[in-house]
Amino acid sequence: MNLFSIGISHHTASVEVREKMWLSEAEAREILPRLREQYFSECMLVSTCNRTELYGMILPGTTVTERELTEFLIGFKKADPEVQPQHFTACEAGAAVHQIFRVAAGTDSMVLGDIQILNQVKEAFGLAREVGATGPVMNRLMQATLHVGKRVRSETGICEGAVSVSYAAVELASKIFSDLSKKSALLIGAGETGELTLKHLVGKGIGGVRIANRTREKAETLAAAFSGTVVDYDSIADTVAAVDIVITSVTGPTFVLGPEELHRVMRKRANAPLFIIDIGVPRNVDPASRKIENVFLYDIDSLNTVIDRNLDRRKAEIPKVTAILHEETEDFFDWYNSLQVTPTIKDLRDAFENIRTQEVQKNIQRFRAEDRELLDIVTKQIVNKLLHQPMTVLRAGSASNNGRDETLLRVHTVRELFGIGRRVKGADDGA
Amino acid sequence: MISNLLVDLFQTGLPFLYAVLVVSYGISFIGGARLLDAWKTRVLVAVIAMHLVYLGARTVSFDHPPITSVFEIMTILAAGIAIAYLYIEVKTGERNTGVFILFLALVFQLVSSLFIRDLVRIPDYLHSRVLGFHVSTALLGYTGISLSAVYGLLYLMLYHDIRSSRFGIVYSRLPNLERLEEMSHRAEVFGFVMLGIAIVIGLIWLPSVFTDFSYLDPKLVATIVIWILYAVGLWAKRQFGWKGRKTMILTLVAFGIVFFSMTVVNIYLSGFHRFH
C-alpha cells in the first residue's frame, strides 16, 4: 500500500515551531490541489494547534521521499529556518493508518483522551473532499477514522472524567447535586478559570447565575455574558445562603469566607449542601470551613487530585484503545486488499452464483423432474452473460493499470453496487 | 407433581441465581465488563420471574400461601426486595446500586432455602386472604425501610469519599448525593405507608380471628412504636427541612432499632402473633 503520512506535532516540535506550520483553511485549499498534482493520487491534511499532518496515496509508479515533502511544506509556509526537516516524522502504509486512528482515539493528543480533535479531523476530510483531493481510499479512511473515534468513546473510558480544573469542578458538582437546573451558582471575583468554570456550569444548565466583583463594571459585563445578576460584593454572605454552588477567585491577602460566616449561612439554608470551589491563590475560603457539615469545599489542590485520578484512569484504558486500533487497522487493510481486481472478480461471481442457486432451490419444485437440469443450465448461462461485460472491463483494468486510480474506483464501485465483501461496521450510520 | 418438582428445583436453585445476580451487578459496579451493563437487568427480571414461579408452586403444593413461618416469609421478602429494586431501577434509570440491595435478597433467600420446611398441615386462619394482604403489606413496609437504610449507607459512604477527596470506585459508580438521599427518602415513605396499612388491617381483622388476641402483643407493640418513630422522623424532615448527612444517620439509626426490635420480638418473645 502506498499510503504515506508526514507531520509535525507536539511530540516533535515546540509551539513556536508548530505555529509556523499551521495552515489556515484558505492555505489548505491552496496546497491540497498542488500536492495532489505533484505527489499524490489523493490526499488530506489536518492542521490544529498541536499538529499539522499530511496523509496521501503516492501516485502509482512514482516515489516520493520524506525530504521532498518536508521541503515542499516548509517552502509553502516559508517557515525556513525555524522549521527544520527533523521536526517532521513520516510513516507509511499500516503505520500511517495507525497514526490517523491514534489521533482520532485521543491517544496521540497532548491531554490523553482529548478528542476535540475528532471534529477537526472530520472537517479536514470534508475540506479535502471539497477541493477534490480525496478518492476511494481517503473516503474510506475517513469513515474508518470517524468509526474509530466513535468506538473508542463508547467502548472505552479514555475520554471519561474531567482533566481540567474547570471541568473537574463541574464533575464534582454533578456528584453532589442531581439536577443542576434547580440549583444556582455565585461567582466571586473574576479570573479566567473561575469564568471557565461558570461557563461549564451554564453549559450543564445551571438554574441561576449571580456575580459579585470588587469592580462592579466587570461584574456587569460577566453578568451580561452569562445572563446572570450582579450582587453586592459587600453582602456576599447573604447571597451564599441563597445559592448552592460558590466559585471564588479573588486575589487578596484575607479570606473572603470563613467558618463563622459559613456556620451562619448553613443555618440560614437549613443545612442544605453547599459546594464551594476555591480557585483563588492564595486561598479565598478558610480551610477550617471544610469541617462544617454539608459544606463541600474544594481548592486548586483538591481539584488537581480529581484531575490526576482521572488521567490515571484514562491511562489504564490505553490497552483497550490499542486493541481497537489494531482491529480497525486490520479491517481497513482487509477492505484495501479487497480492492485488488482478482478477488473482486471472484467475489462478484460468488455473489451472483449464490443468488442463482438460492432462486433455483426455491423454485425447483415447480419444474418437472426432466426439466430441472435444464433450469440449472439456463440460469447459469444468464448469469454468465450478465457478468461478461463487467468482468471484461475489470480484467482490462487489471492488465493495463492495476492499482491506478480508475481501477481502484471501478473496483470500489462494483463492490458498493453489488454489496460485496466486508464493510466497516457502522460506517454508514451517519458517522 | 410438577409443582413439587419446581419447589425442590428452585429451593436449591434460587440462592445460586441470586448469587449470580449479585456477582453480575458487582462486576458491573466495579466497571469490569460493559457487556454486563446491558444484561444485568434482564438477568434480574428472569430471576424475579423464577422466584414468582417458586412462590406459586409452593402455594399450590402445600395449599397455602408461603407466610406461615419465618423462613417462608424470608423468601417473600427476598422477592419483594428484588421487585422493589427493579422498580427503582426502571423508575430512576439508576443502575449501579443493585449489588448492595440484591445482596440483602441473596442473604434472605439463602437463609430461607436452608431452613424452610414443607408444612402442609396449618391452622385454618392461615388460608385467609386478609391475612395474606396483612402480611404482604407488612413485608413491603419492612422492605421499604431496609432499602432506605441501604441508600442511607451509600449516601454516607459517598459523602465521606467526596469530603475527603477519595475518588475511588464508590465516587465514580454511585449516583450523586442528592439522588441517593431522594431514593432513601422515597423508600422510607413507601415503607411507612405500607406498614401503616398493615397495622390498620391487623387492628381491624386480627381481634375477630384470634381468641387470644392482645393489644399488648410484642410484635404489634414493636411495629406500632416503629411506625410512630418514622412518622415523627418524616414529619420533622418536612417541618424543619432537614437535609444531608444527619438525616441519613437518623435513617440508619432507625433501621438499627427496627432490626434489633424485630429480632428480639421474633426470637425471645412470644404471643398469638407466632404461627409455628
XYZ file of C-alpha atoms in Angstrom:
707
model
C 0.000 0.000 0.000
C 1.414 3.365 -0.880
C -0.234 5.435 1.818
C 2.194 7.962 3.181
C 1.938 10.377 6.074
C 4.182 13.126 7.277
C 3.627 15.574 10.081
C 4.811 17.806 12.825
C 3.234 17.563 16.282
C 3.636 18.357 19.953
C 5.823 15.245 20.209
C 8.450 16.663 17.894
C 8.190 20.432 17.993
C 7.564 23.277 20.393
C 4.575 25.544 19.975
C 6.753 28.240 18.359
C 7.717 25.769 15.654
C 4.273 24.267 15.298
C 2.539 27.572 14.794
C 4.822 28.282 11.838
C 3.466 25.190 10.145
C -0.193 25.831 10.976
C -2.323 26.084 7.840
C -5.467 28.142 7.634
C -8.454 26.841 5.703
C -7.525 29.055 2.744
C -3.976 27.720 2.758
C -5.226 24.156 2.913
C -7.485 24.831 -0.055
C -4.466 26.088 -1.944
C -1.952 23.420 -1.033
C -4.125 20.305 -1.387
C -4.632 20.521 -5.173
C -0.939 21.192 -5.635
C 0.028 18.188 -3.521
C -2.397 16.083 -5.466
C -0.936 17.214 -8.738
C 2.672 16.660 -7.751
C 2.826 13.712 -5.400
C -0.475 12.058 -4.576
C -3.462 10.490 -6.259
C -5.473 11.519 -3.200
C -4.616 13.318 -0.003
C -5.861 15.211 3.067
C -4.332 17.477 5.658
C -5.106 18.042 9.344
C -3.839 21.241 10.904
C -4.546 22.180 14.540
C -2.599 23.991 17.229
C -0.949 20.733 18.244
C -0.236 19.158 14.887
C -0.059 19.546 11.129
C -0.242 16.187 9.400
C -0.490 15.229 5.764
C -1.883 11.910 4.520
C -1.758 10.817 0.898
C -1.667 7.956 -1.585
C 1.544 8.285 -3.589
C 0.960 8.435 -7.349
C 1.381 4.911 -8.746
C 4.699 4.303 -10.397
C 6.359 7.226 -8.634
C 8.270 7.613 -5.421
C 8.498 10.479 -3.024
C 10.919 10.966 -0.189
C 10.275 12.370 3.236
C 12.775 15.116 2.485
C 10.982 16.260 -0.695
C 7.652 16.560 1.126
C 9.123 18.328 4.144
C 10.824 20.834 1.930
C 7.666 21.363 -0.060
C 5.656 22.036 3.107
C 8.296 24.279 4.695
C 8.650 26.112 1.385
C 4.904 26.601 1.116
C 4.751 28.103 4.618
C 8.047 29.953 4.098
C 8.934 28.609 7.530
C 12.655 28.188 6.965
C 14.835 28.357 9.083
C 12.612 27.995 12.193
C 11.153 24.724 10.990
C 13.635 22.030 10.104
C 13.087 18.621 8.494
C 13.962 16.900 11.758
C 10.768 18.327 13.265
C 8.785 16.028 10.986
C 8.034 12.369 11.321
C 6.846 10.191 8.475
C 5.158 6.840 8.301
C 3.960 4.548 5.579
C 1.139 2.116 4.939
C -0.108 0.461 8.141
C 1.791 2.873 10.362
C 0.139 5.815 8.602
C -3.334 4.315 9.069
C -2.493 3.604 12.695
C -1.346 7.194 13.166
C -4.601 8.820 11.986
C -6.515 6.316 14.112
C -4.403 7.230 17.153
C -5.181 10.880 16.535
C -8.901 10.116 16.372
C -8.732 7.969 19.501
C -7.082 10.705 21.542
C -4.029 8.589 22.429
C -1.808 10.943 20.440
C -3.299 14.095 21.973
C -1.428 16.406 24.303
C -4.015 15.669 27.012
C -4.654 11.940 26.870
C -8.124 11.175 25.545
C -8.813 14.701 24.380
C -10.800 14.015 21.253
C -11.962 17.504 20.456
C -9.659 16.833 17.562
C -12.074 14.346 16.054
C -14.174 17.229 14.787
C -11.163 18.912 13.271
C -10.211 15.677 11.543
C -13.735 15.418 10.182
C -13.573 18.966 8.874
C -10.150 18.341 7.354
C -11.509 15.344 5.440
C -14.513 17.398 4.370
C -12.320 20.163 3.069
C -10.087 17.749 1.167
C -13.176 16.225 -0.407
C -14.499 19.661 -1.342
C -11.355 20.584 -3.230
C -11.406 17.216 -4.972
C -8.302 15.867 -3.275
C -9.879 12.677 -1.954
C -10.728 9.393 -3.646
C -11.950 5.980 -2.582
C -9.058 5.315 -0.204
C -9.235 8.656 1.609
C -13.015 8.468 1.816
C -12.802 5.037 3.323
C -10.047 6.180 5.639
C -12.287 8.987 6.846
C -15.195 6.626 7.515
C -12.879 4.287 9.374
C -11.290 7.127 11.354
C -14.617 8.505 12.499
C -15.699 4.989 13.337
C -12.600 4.564 15.492
C -13.467 7.789 17.339
C -16.989 6.571 17.953
C -15.948 3.106 19.124
C -13.280 4.420 21.438
C -15.763 6.772 23.037
C -18.435 4.134 23.547
C -16.291 1.094 24.343
C -13.516 2.541 26.484
C -13.173 5.161 29.200
C -10.330 7.038 27.514
C -12.349 10.267 27.286
C -14.093 9.914 30.642
C -13.580 12.129 33.658
C -12.611 15.766 33.809
C -8.984 16.636 33.152
C -9.111 20.394 33.597
C -9.747 22.360 36.778
C -12.974 23.858 35.487
C -14.392 20.545 34.305
C -13.284 18.818 37.493
C -15.343 21.353 39.442
C -18.384 20.659 37.284
C -17.862 16.908 37.648
C -17.849 17.273 41.426
C -20.959 19.440 41.321
C -22.794 16.701 39.484
C -21.690 14.164 42.136
C -23.332 16.284 44.808
C -26.442 17.625 43.081
C -28.746 15.713 40.808
C -30.465 18.433 38.829
C -28.300 21.475 38.199
C -31.176 23.334 36.564
C -32.725 23.625 40.025
C -29.505 24.985 41.533
C -27.837 28.343 41.284
C -24.239 29.482 41.357
C -22.367 32.521 42.606
C -19.073 33.639 41.094
C -16.993 35.821 43.379
C -14.181 37.673 41.607
C -13.215 37.329 38.001
C -10.395 35.090 36.920
C -10.052 33.031 33.783
C -10.556 29.655 35.494
C -13.466 30.989 37.513
C -15.207 32.238 34.399
C -14.482 28.977 32.602
C -15.976 27.002 35.486
C -19.076 29.162 35.413
C -19.255 28.730 31.654
C -19.209 24.926 32.011
C -21.865 25.110 34.717
C -24.027 27.212 32.419
C -23.352 24.647 29.700
C -24.674 21.985 32.110
C -27.862 24.024 32.520
C -27.353 25.636 35.928
C -30.564 27.302 37.052
C -29.308 30.754 38.032
C -26.104 32.754 37.944
C -25.015 35.568 40.276
C -21.814 37.521 40.084
C -20.001 39.578 42.692
C -16.877 41.552 41.982
C -14.994 44.404 43.615
C -15.289 46.433 40.419
C -18.939 46.448 39.553
C -18.429 47.101 35.829
C -16.531 43.858 35.425
C -19.332 42.028 37.228
C -21.889 43.628 34.930
C -20.022 42.544 31.804
C -19.872 38.966 33.082
C -23.498 39.008 34.175
C -24.483 40.093 30.688
C -22.426 37.295 29.135
C -23.988 34.584 31.328
C -27.431 36.204 31.646
C -26.942 36.402 35.390
C -27.485 39.075 38.010
C -24.937 41.250 39.772
C -24.872 41.119 43.563
C -23.225 43.426 46.029
C -19.636 42.442 46.856
C -20.086 43.514 50.476
C -23.075 41.315 51.185
C -21.607 38.095 49.833
C -22.537 36.033 52.886
C -26.239 36.736 52.333
C -26.023 35.640 48.727
C -24.084 32.485 49.634
C -27.046 31.395 51.758
C -29.286 31.587 48.711
C -27.126 29.674 46.185
C -25.850 26.079 46.032
C -22.513 26.474 44.290
C -19.936 29.161 45.028
C -16.874 29.792 42.871
C -14.306 32.144 44.336
C -11.296 33.519 42.510
C -10.274 36.680 44.255
C -6.719 37.879 44.730
C -6.195 39.240 48.185
C -4.465 38.581 51.478
C -7.570 37.793 53.539
C -10.200 35.091 53.377
C -13.457 36.018 51.679
C -15.385 33.390 53.664
C -14.580 31.718 56.949
C -16.146 29.108 59.242
C -18.098 31.655 61.245
C -19.895 33.119 58.247
C -20.436 29.657 56.826
C -21.934 28.354 60.056
C -24.433 31.205 59.879
C -25.012 30.570 56.180
C -25.682 26.865 56.771
C -28.219 27.609 59.475
C -29.927 30.048 57.169
C -30.153 27.498 54.359
C -31.455 24.723 56.650
C -28.200 22.816 56.233
C -28.755 22.177 52.514
C -25.486 21.057 50.849
C -23.194 23.873 49.708
C -20.429 23.320 47.188
C -17.570 25.820 47.275
C -14.892 25.887 44.592
C -11.970 27.981 45.765
C -9.718 28.717 42.800
C -8.043 31.712 44.407
C -4.319 31.695 45.142
C -3.824 32.385 47.996
C -6.977 30.613 49.030
C -10.174 32.656 49.446
C -12.024 30.392 51.861
C -10.646 29.412 55.236
C -9.826 25.673 55.028
C -11.232 25.258 58.523
C -14.675 25.579 56.901
C -14.176 22.114 55.468
C -15.271 20.617 58.798
C -18.751 22.142 58.618
C -21.392 19.548 57.885
C -22.786 19.530 54.320
C -20.149 22.037 53.156
C -18.083 20.671 50.292
C -15.024 22.868 49.981
C -12.517 22.296 47.214
C -9.369 24.262 46.467
C -6.998 24.056 43.494
C -5.029 21.231 45.096
C -8.020 19.027 45.734
C -9.318 19.710 42.220
C -5.934 18.620 40.906
C -6.377 15.369 42.812
C -9.552 14.818 40.786
C -7.665 15.507 37.574
C -4.744 13.220 38.436
C -7.089 10.428 39.258
C -8.977 10.844 36.002
C -5.758 10.888 34.000
C -4.642 7.679 35.707
C -7.934 6.079 34.804
C -7.569 7.203 31.218
C -4.065 5.740 31.108
C -5.429 2.433 32.288
C -7.711 2.374 29.259
C -4.871 2.582 26.721
C -4.583 -1.187 26.164
C -8.289 -1.380 25.289
C -7.891 1.501 22.842
C -4.831 -0.089 21.283
C -6.750 -3.301 20.729
C -9.493 -1.360 18.919
C -6.909 0.450 16.791
C -5.335 -2.845 15.747
C -8.701 -4.308 14.892
C -9.714 -1.271 12.851
C -6.356 -1.092 11.053
C -6.770 -4.731 10.129
C -10.315 -4.078 8.912
C -9.108 -1.198 6.816
C -6.466 -3.380 5.204
C -8.961 -6.125 4.542
C -11.008 -3.592 2.654
C -7.997 -2.188 0.867
C -6.792 -5.604 -0.220
C -10.227 -6.465 -1.483
C -9.830 -3.616 -3.931
C -7.496 -5.798 -5.956
C -9.089 -6.930 -9.191
C -8.766 -10.712 -8.892
C -10.500 -11.152 -5.545
C -13.220 -8.795 -6.679
C -13.926 -10.847 -9.812
C -14.139 -13.960 -7.670
C -16.398 -12.268 -5.081
C -18.659 -10.927 -7.800
C -19.015 -14.353 -9.390
C -19.703 -15.931 -5.989
C -22.338 -13.334 -5.170
C -24.221 -13.946 -8.415
C -23.855 -17.685 -8.108
C -25.280 -17.534 -4.579
C -28.354 -15.678 -5.752
C -28.784 -18.080 -8.653
C -28.541 -21.214 -6.500
C -30.929 -19.799 -3.928
C -33.553 -18.923 -6.508
C -33.190 -22.257 -8.282
C -33.561 -24.114 -4.972
C -36.615 -22.081 -4.074
C -38.397 -22.738 -7.356
C -37.164 -26.151 -8.396
C -40.335 -27.918 -7.254
C -42.315 -26.026 -9.834
C -40.462 -27.784 -12.646
C -40.895 -31.283 -13.868
C -38.077 -33.656 -12.967
C -36.783 -33.858 -16.524
C -36.654 -30.030 -16.817
C -34.687 -29.444 -13.670
C -31.264 -29.974 -15.150
C -32.170 -27.622 -17.953
C -33.210 -24.956 -15.426
C -29.755 -25.172 -13.906
C -28.040 -24.793 -17.260
C -30.196 -21.887 -18.448
C -29.826 -19.891 -15.241
C -26.061 -20.414 -15.305
C -25.975 -19.092 -18.862
C -27.959 -15.991 -17.895
C -25.621 -15.247 -15.006
C -22.554 -15.719 -17.193
C -23.935 -13.383 -19.826
C -24.823 -10.744 -17.240
C -21.343 -10.936 -15.777
C -19.467 -10.984 -19.039
C -19.213 -7.243 -19.622
C -18.300 -6.136 -16.057
C -15.685 -8.909 -15.872
C -14.105 -7.884 -19.130
C -13.856 -4.267 -18.059
C -12.401 -5.180 -14.678
C -9.849 -7.541 -16.254
C -8.818 -4.974 -18.832
C -8.141 -2.568 -15.992
C -6.106 -5.148 -14.181
C -3.953 -5.929 -17.228
C -3.137 -2.364 -18.138
C -3.011 -0.291 -14.988
C -3.791 -2.265 -11.899
C -3.587 -0.100 -8.780
C -4.212 3.104 -10.636
C -6.886 5.500 -9.696
C -9.608 4.492 -12.114
C -9.209 0.808 -11.446
C -9.425 1.406 -7.736
C -12.523 3.496 -8.181
C -14.057 0.961 -10.534
C -13.425 -1.945 -8.177
C -14.745 0.121 -5.298
C -17.908 0.986 -7.253
C -18.540 -2.601 -8.249
C -18.195 -3.725 -4.642
C -20.523 -0.981 -3.453
C -23.126 -1.627 -6.160
C -23.371 -5.335 -5.539
C -22.725 -5.165 -1.824
C -19.762 -7.471 -1.922
C -17.309 -8.033 0.899
C -16.972 -6.902 4.446
C -17.938 -3.373 5.298
C -16.710 -1.228 8.145
C -19.230 -1.835 10.891
C -21.431 1.191 11.468
C -19.652 3.167 8.783
C -22.904 4.111 7.164
C -24.880 5.104 10.211
C -24.102 8.741 9.952
C -20.557 8.555 11.301
C -46.416 -33.474 40.642
C -44.865 -30.711 38.618
C -45.288 -28.092 41.348
C -43.360 -30.272 43.835
C -40.605 -30.619 41.317
C -40.496 -26.845 40.833
C -40.400 -26.286 44.601
C -37.430 -28.623 45.009
C -35.659 -27.198 41.981
C -35.947 -23.532 42.943
C -35.473 -24.047 46.656
C -31.964 -25.207 45.821
C -31.537 -23.074 42.722
C -32.679 -19.619 43.877
C -29.732 -18.853 46.191
C -27.412 -19.646 43.292
C -29.459 -17.476 40.937
C -29.313 -14.586 43.412
C -25.585 -15.146 43.785
C -25.188 -14.904 40.006
C -27.236 -11.725 40.097
C -25.165 -10.147 42.876
C -21.925 -11.104 41.116
C -23.208 -9.629 37.833
C -24.162 -6.346 39.485
C -20.909 -6.389 41.437
C -18.696 -6.811 38.386
C -20.695 -4.209 36.560
C -20.334 -1.855 39.568
C -16.567 -2.000 39.554
C -16.709 -1.418 35.813
C -15.396 -4.841 34.891
C -17.498 -5.654 31.870
C -19.539 -3.414 29.667
C -21.450 -6.408 28.342
C -22.906 -6.999 31.813
C -24.235 -3.440 31.934
C -26.609 -4.377 29.182
C -27.501 -7.816 30.531
C -27.786 -7.476 34.286
C -31.326 -6.092 34.285
C -32.504 -8.927 32.047
C -30.948 -11.407 34.463
C -32.779 -9.629 37.293
C -36.136 -9.904 35.520
C -35.518 -13.588 34.826
C -34.616 -14.317 38.461
C -37.712 -12.474 39.694
C -39.872 -14.454 37.260
C -38.426 -17.742 38.514
C -38.881 -16.630 42.102
C -42.557 -15.915 41.452
C -42.919 -19.354 39.876
C -41.359 -20.811 43.040
C -43.773 -18.943 45.304
C -46.687 -20.038 43.122
C -45.507 -23.628 43.172
C -45.188 -23.574 46.979
C -48.705 -22.214 47.318
C -50.088 -24.973 45.086
C -48.006 -27.786 46.590
C -48.763 -27.015 50.232
C -52.178 -25.478 49.655
C -51.417 -22.239 51.492
C -49.521 -19.047 50.695
C -45.927 -19.157 51.986
C -46.485 -16.946 55.017
C -46.643 -19.476 57.790
C -43.057 -19.493 59.020
C -40.162 -17.057 59.313
C -38.362 -18.881 56.527
C -41.323 -18.798 54.179
C -41.636 -15.106 54.849
C -37.945 -14.603 54.164
C -38.249 -15.908 50.632
C -41.139 -13.493 50.036
C -39.018 -10.724 51.494
C -36.192 -11.632 49.084
C -38.604 -11.469 46.149
C -40.028 -8.195 47.484
C -36.578 -6.623 47.682
C -35.723 -7.751 44.152
C -39.017 -6.401 42.791
C -38.651 -3.121 44.687
C -35.133 -2.727 43.323
C -36.288 -3.457 39.766
C -38.946 -0.778 40.198
C -36.386 1.737 41.443
C -34.001 0.897 38.601
C -36.656 1.321 35.940
C -38.103 4.436 37.562
C -34.839 6.309 38.150
C -32.662 4.872 35.389
C -30.010 4.452 38.068
C -28.460 1.044 37.548
C -25.390 0.973 39.730
C -26.693 0.343 43.238
C -28.084 -3.147 42.598
C -25.191 -5.034 44.129
C -25.847 -3.549 47.578
C -29.570 -4.147 47.581
C -29.687 -7.507 45.867
C -27.129 -8.730 48.364
C -29.879 -8.409 51.004
C -32.180 -10.501 48.817
C -29.436 -13.124 48.465
C -28.982 -13.367 52.246
C -32.718 -13.721 52.893
C -33.131 -16.314 50.162
C -30.128 -18.296 51.300
C -31.363 -18.477 54.910
C -34.846 -19.342 53.709
C -33.673 -22.108 51.363
C -31.510 -23.654 54.070
C -34.141 -23.849 56.799
C -37.543 -23.844 55.128
C -39.757 -26.834 55.833
C -42.648 -28.258 53.920
C -45.592 -27.522 56.181
C -48.800 -28.979 54.895
C -50.973 -29.004 57.968
C -51.547 -25.460 59.179
C -54.338 -23.726 61.089
C -57.347 -22.647 59.044
C -56.871 -18.938 59.548
C -53.553 -19.096 57.686
C -55.502 -19.760 54.486
C -57.157 -16.377 54.786
C -56.831 -13.771 52.054
C -56.973 -10.894 54.525
C -54.051 -12.388 56.380
C -52.158 -12.618 53.078
C -52.807 -8.943 52.497
C -51.787 -8.057 56.053
C -48.541 -9.969 55.799
C -47.615 -8.716 52.333
C -48.149 -5.057 53.214
C -46.113 -5.512 56.393
C -43.329 -7.145 54.368
C -43.412 -4.395 51.753
C -43.204 -1.898 54.606
C -40.087 -3.531 56.038
C -38.624 -3.849 52.530
C -39.028 -0.088 52.039
C -37.397 0.619 55.382
C -34.477 -1.720 54.599
C -33.935 -0.114 51.189
C -33.984 3.360 52.696
C -31.264 2.234 55.090
C -29.149 0.792 52.259
C -29.403 4.066 50.342
C -28.642 5.967 53.532
C -25.496 3.906 53.959
C -24.463 4.523 50.353
C -25.061 8.243 50.922
C -22.733 8.282 53.911
C -20.054 6.348 52.003
C -20.149 8.785 49.106
C -20.380 11.815 51.418
C -17.274 10.662 53.213
C -15.382 9.991 49.983
C -16.240 13.344 48.422
C -15.342 15.282 51.546
C -12.020 13.526 51.981
C -11.166 13.687 48.242
C -11.124 9.939 47.895
C -12.116 9.290 44.342
C -12.377 5.553 44.168
C -14.964 3.174 42.874
C -17.678 4.499 45.221
C -17.195 8.002 43.861
C -17.202 7.052 40.232
C -20.000 4.498 40.205
C -22.604 5.694 42.674
C -25.280 8.218 41.707
C -24.981 11.701 43.202
C -25.687 12.532 46.839
C -28.946 14.308 46.178
C -30.258 11.334 44.221
C -29.243 8.864 46.941
C -30.959 10.997 49.556
C -34.077 11.140 47.437
C -34.083 7.363 46.862
C -33.677 6.758 50.581
C -36.497 9.155 51.344
C -38.854 7.637 48.798
C -38.186 4.113 50.042
C -38.842 5.343 53.564
C -42.169 6.961 52.662
C -43.205 3.821 50.786
C -42.273 1.626 53.730
C -44.076 3.911 56.140
C -47.305 3.873 54.151
C -47.245 0.079 53.681
C -46.552 -0.527 57.334
C -49.435 1.804 58.186
C -51.802 -0.242 56.013
C -50.571 -3.483 57.591
C -51.202 -2.104 61.079
C -54.716 -0.924 60.217
C -55.656 -4.263 58.650
C -54.192 -6.064 61.607
C -56.025 -3.997 64.199
C -59.369 -4.399 62.462
C -59.151 -8.011 61.479
C -56.947 -9.846 63.953
C -59.171 -9.436 67.042
C -62.024 -11.166 65.205
C -59.941 -14.224 64.330
C -57.757 -14.833 67.335
C -59.371 -15.596 70.588
C -56.121 -14.890 72.399
C -55.659 -11.508 70.658
C -53.989 -8.914 72.826
C -53.123 -5.294 72.211
C -50.001 -5.926 74.235
C -48.642 -8.470 71.773
C -44.909 -7.706 71.455
C -44.871 -7.737 67.654
C -47.853 -5.434 67.460
C -46.410 -3.028 70.021
C -42.973 -3.028 68.384
C -44.433 -2.363 64.933
C -46.585 0.487 66.173
C -43.659 2.041 68.049
C -41.513 1.792 64.903
C -44.268 3.295 62.822
C -44.628 6.256 65.195
C -40.853 6.703 65.162
C -40.885 7.001 61.368
C -43.919 9.259 61.450
C -42.079 11.668 63.737
C -38.938 11.497 61.596
C -40.788 12.150 58.338
C -42.743 14.974 59.912
C -39.548 16.589 61.248
C -37.853 16.326 57.853
C -40.802 18.097 56.297
C -41.242 20.629 59.028
C -37.639 21.698 59.514
C -36.311 20.933 56.037
C -33.690 18.539 57.445
C -31.236 17.531 54.759
C -27.957 15.770 54.247
C -25.700 13.713 56.425
C -27.541 13.846 59.755
C -30.858 12.771 58.247
C -29.126 9.792 56.668
C -27.568 8.862 60.001
C -31.032 9.023 61.572
C -32.327 6.699 58.854
C -29.634 4.183 59.725
C -30.288 4.501 63.459
C -33.994 3.933 62.869
C -33.250 0.855 60.817
C -30.968 -0.393 63.569
C -33.842 -0.069 66.024
C -36.196 -1.893 63.644
C -33.737 -4.713 63.105
C -32.976 -5.078 66.791
C -36.566 -4.965 67.997
C -37.809 -7.378 65.342
C -35.033 -9.831 66.155
C -35.808 -9.663 69.851
C -39.544 -9.939 69.280
C -39.238 -12.891 66.905
C -36.693 -14.877 68.841
C -37.242 -14.147 72.508
C -40.810 -13.074 72.980
C -43.938 -14.982 72.196
C -47.575 -14.166 71.661
C -50.506 -15.002 69.461
C -48.536 -13.439 66.587
C -46.383 -16.561 66.100
C -47.700 -19.345 63.993
C -45.086 -22.035 64.024
